[in-house]
Amino acid sequence: SSAKIEKVNHNGQAIEISEITNDIASMSLKLKNSEFSPDLILCFHRSAAIISGIMSTRGDISVRNLVCLGRESVPTDRGREYQIGKSAELTENVKNKKILVIFFLLDSGGSLKDIEEILALSGIPKGNVRYAALWGSARAKQKFDHVIFGSNKNRSQDDLERLPWITSGYDQH
């Protein structure tokens, strides 16, 4: 039934699919209004790839080229750290393109700094890059005013556990 598709219930709380799609529409409109016309969407991790795929087909910012970099979870003394695009190398034909980097959730900014470093080392001018995140924590929204956020609601890593495509535990290895 459509009720089963619409509501995903984890830990007693549900995140509505419509809330996610509304946030995607909001981010898409904000990007359109920013007058940045990307040639390429760059993302990493499964959740960002899902929304990037949806964004790439929306009329507001229709973009045919989509690249998803890998993210590897590495155990450390402090828990887990993530390495973004460890073996990524962007080719010459990308260097003069306008790139939209999409995050699902921006929190501490570690992933943002990793992507900024990859792009700088690849010789991509800062003016050719725009950053967007569907969701962000309160600290991310204060710290990264150059990022376009889809949702005005403050979100955290805990919210990711309530998404339909996270429940399988694929990220625990």
mmCIF file of C-alpha atoms in Angstrom:
data_model
loop_
_atom_site.group_PDB
_atom_site.id
_atom_site.type_symbol
_atom_site.label_atom_id
_atom_site.label_comp_id
_atom_site.label_asym_id
_atom_site.label_seq_id
_atom_site.Cartn_x
_atom_site.Cartn_y
_atom_site.Cartn_z
ATOM 1 C CA SER A 1 0.000 0.000 0.000
ATOM 2 C CA SER A 2 1.110 3.604 -0.479
ATOM 3 C CA ALA A 3 1.171 4.129 3.302
ATOM 4 C CA LYS A 4 3.943 1.531 3.585
ATOM 5 C CA ILE A 5 5.946 3.283 0.879
ATOM 6 C CA GLU A 6 5.334 6.756 2.264
ATOM 7 C CA LYS A 7 6.342 6.138 5.890
ATOM 8 C CA VAL A 8 9.581 4.541 6.974
ATOM 9 C CA ASN A 9 9.527 3.810 10.691
ATOM 10 C CA HIS A 10 12.816 3.371 12.578
ATOM 11 C CA ASN A 11 13.337 3.672 16.321
ATOM 12 C CA GLY A 12 9.765 4.813 16.809
ATOM 13 C CA GLN A 13 10.067 7.835 14.519
ATOM 14 C CA ALA A 14 9.273 8.090 10.839
ATOM 15 C CA ILE A 15 10.893 10.154 8.141
ATOM 16 C CA GLU A 16 8.371 10.759 5.405
ATOM 17 C CA ILE A 17 9.509 10.190 1.844
ATOM 18 C CA SER A 18 7.606 13.371 0.975
ATOM 19 C CA GLU A 19 9.798 15.326 3.417
ATOM 20 C CA ILE A 20 12.908 14.149 1.570
ATOM 21 C CA THR A 21 11.446 14.970 -1.846
ATOM 22 C CA ASN A 22 10.305 18.397 -0.596
ATOM 23 C CA ASP A 23 13.851 19.090 0.620
ATOM 24 C CA ILE A 24 15.200 18.029 -2.793
ATOM 25 C CA ALA A 25 12.752 20.416 -4.505
ATOM 26 C CA SER A 26 13.799 23.215 -2.132
ATOM 27 C CA MET A 27 17.510 22.631 -2.798
ATOM 28 C CA SER A 28 16.881 22.467 -6.540
ATOM 29 C CA LEU A 29 15.032 25.799 -6.500
ATOM 30 C CA LYS A 30 17.742 27.461 -4.371
ATOM 31 C CA LEU A 31 20.373 26.241 -6.841
ATOM 32 C CA LYS A 32 18.363 27.537 -9.793
ATOM 33 C CA ASN A 33 18.000 30.919 -8.075
ATOM 34 C CA SER A 34 21.758 31.051 -7.439
ATOM 35 C CA GLU A 35 22.216 31.268 -11.229
ATOM 36 C CA PHE A 36 24.921 28.570 -11.148
ATOM 37 C CA SER A 37 24.488 26.236 -14.114
ATOM 38 C CA PRO A 38 26.507 23.080 -13.461
ATOM 39 C CA ASP A 39 27.889 20.870 -16.208
ATOM 40 C CA LEU A 40 28.535 18.040 -13.759
ATOM 41 C CA ILE A 41 27.244 16.804 -10.404
ATOM 42 C CA LEU A 42 29.883 15.317 -8.123
ATOM 43 C CA CYS A 43 28.883 13.333 -5.056
ATOM 44 C CA PHE A 44 30.111 10.544 -2.823
ATOM 45 C CA HIS A 45 28.450 7.789 -0.852
ATOM 46 C CA ARG A 46 25.170 6.069 -1.582
ATOM 47 C CA SER A 47 22.823 8.596 0.023
ATOM 48 C CA ALA A 48 24.312 11.524 -1.898
ATOM 49 C CA ALA A 49 24.174 9.462 -5.108
ATOM 50 C CA ILE A 50 20.445 8.867 -4.625
ATOM 51 C CA ILE A 51 19.584 12.543 -4.289
ATOM 52 C CA SER A 52 22.120 13.518 -6.972
ATOM 53 C CA GLY A 53 20.393 11.175 -9.395
ATOM 54 C CA ILE A 54 17.058 12.794 -8.616
ATOM 55 C CA MET A 55 18.564 16.287 -8.856
ATOM 56 C CA SER A 56 20.192 15.537 -12.216
ATOM 57 C CA THR A 57 16.793 14.935 -13.798
ATOM 58 C CA ARG A 58 14.856 17.822 -12.239
ATOM 59 C CA GLY A 59 13.894 20.600 -14.634
ATOM 60 C CA ASP A 60 15.309 23.256 -12.296
ATOM 61 C CA ILE A 61 18.939 22.192 -12.805
ATOM 62 C CA SER A 62 18.852 19.326 -15.302
ATOM 63 C CA VAL A 63 22.420 17.958 -15.556
ATOM 64 C CA ARG A 64 23.338 14.903 -17.605
ATOM 65 C CA ASN A 65 26.774 14.181 -16.117
ATOM 66 C CA LEU A 66 26.968 12.609 -12.665
ATOM 67 C CA VAL A 67 30.105 11.294 -10.936
ATOM 68 C CA CYS A 68 30.063 9.513 -7.592
ATOM 69 C CA LEU A 69 33.326 9.137 -5.669
ATOM 70 C CA GLY A 70 33.787 6.320 -3.190
ATOM 71 C CA ARG A 71 33.825 6.780 0.552
ATOM 72 C CA GLU A 72 35.676 4.271 2.681
ATOM 73 C CA SER A 73 35.002 3.751 6.373
ATOM 74 C CA VAL A 74 38.219 3.252 8.346
ATOM 75 C CA PRO A 75 38.214 2.200 12.038
ATOM 76 C CA THR A 76 40.310 4.458 14.304
ATOM 77 C CA ASP A 77 40.923 4.891 18.028
ATOM 78 C CA ARG A 78 38.125 7.499 18.043
ATOM 79 C CA GLY A 79 35.599 5.324 16.215
ATOM 80 C CA ARG A 80 35.326 5.623 12.442
ATOM 81 C CA GLU A 81 36.761 8.072 9.960
ATOM 82 C CA TYR A 82 35.827 8.319 6.340
ATOM 83 C CA GLN A 83 38.226 8.718 3.444
ATOM 84 C CA ILE A 84 36.647 10.391 0.458
ATOM 85 C CA GLY A 85 37.748 9.633 -3.076
ATOM 86 C CA LYS A 86 41.000 8.073 -1.890
ATOM 87 C CA SER A 87 41.972 7.011 -5.393
ATOM 88 C CA ALA A 88 40.023 9.685 -7.258
ATOM 89 C CA GLU A 89 41.626 11.417 -10.165
ATOM 90 C CA LEU A 90 39.588 13.889 -12.148
ATOM 91 C CA THR A 91 40.472 13.993 -15.820
ATOM 92 C CA GLU A 92 41.400 16.987 -17.966
ATOM 93 C CA ASN A 93 37.950 17.200 -19.573
ATOM 94 C CA VAL A 94 36.407 17.977 -16.149
ATOM 95 C CA LYS A 95 38.755 20.824 -15.225
ATOM 96 C CA ASN A 96 36.917 23.528 -17.180
ATOM 97 C CA LYS A 97 33.445 22.352 -16.196
ATOM 98 C CA LYS A 98 31.167 23.933 -13.627
ATOM 99 C CA ILE A 99 30.813 21.368 -10.848
ATOM 100 C CA LEU A 100 28.009 21.016 -8.327
ATOM 101 C CA VAL A 101 29.116 18.978 -5.300
ATOM 102 C CA ILE A 102 26.172 17.418 -3.459
ATOM 103 C CA PHE A 103 26.165 16.067 0.097
ATOM 104 C CA PHE A 104 23.238 14.353 1.757
ATOM 105 C CA LEU A 105 24.159 15.574 5.255
ATOM 106 C CA LEU A 106 26.846 18.088 6.117
ATOM 107 C CA ASP A 107 27.824 18.040 9.781
ATOM 108 C CA SER A 108 31.448 18.504 10.889
ATOM 109 C CA GLY A 109 32.684 19.482 7.439
ATOM 110 C CA GLY A 110 35.386 16.817 7.155
ATOM 111 C CA SER A 111 33.951 15.509 3.892
ATOM 112 C CA LEU A 112 33.618 19.042 2.527
ATOM 113 C CA LYS A 113 37.294 19.730 3.275
ATOM 114 C CA ASP A 114 38.299 16.430 1.610
ATOM 115 C CA ILE A 115 36.368 17.288 -1.563
ATOM 116 C CA GLU A 116 37.737 20.853 -1.614
ATOM 117 C CA GLU A 117 41.256 19.410 -1.405
ATOM 118 C CA ILE A 118 40.623 16.876 -4.187
ATOM 119 C CA LEU A 119 39.251 19.618 -6.448
ATOM 120 C CA ALA A 120 42.124 22.003 -5.673
ATOM 121 C CA LEU A 121 44.734 19.299 -6.337
ATOM 122 C CA SER A 122 42.961 18.526 -9.611
ATOM 123 C CA GLY A 123 43.393 22.150 -10.706
ATOM 124 C CA ILE A 124 39.698 23.029 -10.714
ATOM 125 C CA PRO A 125 39.140 26.767 -10.103
ATOM 126 C CA LYS A 126 37.117 27.590 -6.963
ATOM 127 C CA GLY A 127 34.784 29.740 -9.037
ATOM 128 C CA ASN A 128 33.741 26.668 -11.034
ATOM 129 C CA VAL A 129 32.441 24.834 -7.962
ATOM 130 C CA ARG A 130 29.243 25.187 -5.933
ATOM 131 C CA TYR A 131 28.367 23.103 -2.858
ATOM 132 C CA ALA A 132 24.932 21.922 -1.773
ATOM 133 C CA ALA A 133 23.675 19.649 0.998
ATOM 134 C CA LEU A 134 20.189 18.303 1.374
ATOM 135 C CA TRP A 135 20.508 18.441 5.151
ATOM 136 C CA GLY A 136 22.870 20.145 7.566
ATOM 137 C CA SER A 137 23.530 20.376 11.269
ATOM 138 C CA ALA A 138 23.226 23.706 13.057
ATOM 139 C CA ARG A 139 27.009 24.019 13.270
ATOM 140 C CA ALA A 140 27.450 23.253 9.558
ATOM 141 C CA LYS A 141 24.930 25.930 8.596
ATOM 142 C CA GLN A 142 26.799 28.484 10.717
ATOM 143 C CA LYS A 143 30.273 27.390 9.625
ATOM 144 C CA PHE A 144 29.731 26.909 5.872
ATOM 145 C CA ASP A 145 27.778 29.865 4.532
ATOM 146 C CA HIS A 146 28.935 29.056 0.981
ATOM 147 C CA VAL A 147 26.879 25.821 0.985
ATOM 148 C CA ILE A 148 23.277 25.768 -0.223
ATOM 149 C CA PHE A 149 21.110 23.706 2.146
ATOM 150 C CA GLY A 150 17.865 22.098 0.966
ATOM 151 C CA SER A 151 16.204 21.901 4.373
ATOM 152 C CA ASN A 152 15.948 24.656 6.971
ATOM 153 C CA LYS A 153 15.565 22.000 9.674
ATOM 154 C CA ASN A 154 18.745 21.111 11.585
ATOM 155 C CA ARG A 155 19.670 17.457 11.114
ATOM 156 C CA SER A 156 22.262 15.080 12.547
ATOM 157 C CA GLN A 157 23.834 11.690 11.891
ATOM 158 C CA ASP A 158 20.986 10.150 13.923
ATOM 159 C CA ASP A 159 18.542 11.220 11.209
ATOM 160 C CA LEU A 160 20.464 9.150 8.661
ATOM 161 C CA GLU A 161 19.609 6.005 10.606
ATOM 162 C CA ARG A 162 15.941 6.673 9.863
ATOM 163 C CA LEU A 163 16.303 6.710 6.082
ATOM 164 C CA PRO A 164 14.877 3.826 4.070
ATOM 165 C CA TRP A 165 18.123 2.897 2.326
ATOM 166 C CA ILE A 166 20.258 2.896 5.504
ATOM 167 C CA THR A 167 18.424 0.238 7.488
ATOM 168 C CA SER A 168 20.250 -2.709 5.905
ATOM 169 C CA GLY A 169 23.461 -1.889 7.814
ATOM 170 C CA TYR A 170 25.579 -1.792 4.633
ATOM 171 C CA ASP A 171 27.743 0.961 6.144
ATOM 172 C CA GLN A 172 28.813 -1.107 9.163
ATOM 173 C CA HIS A 173 31.635 -3.074 7.466
#
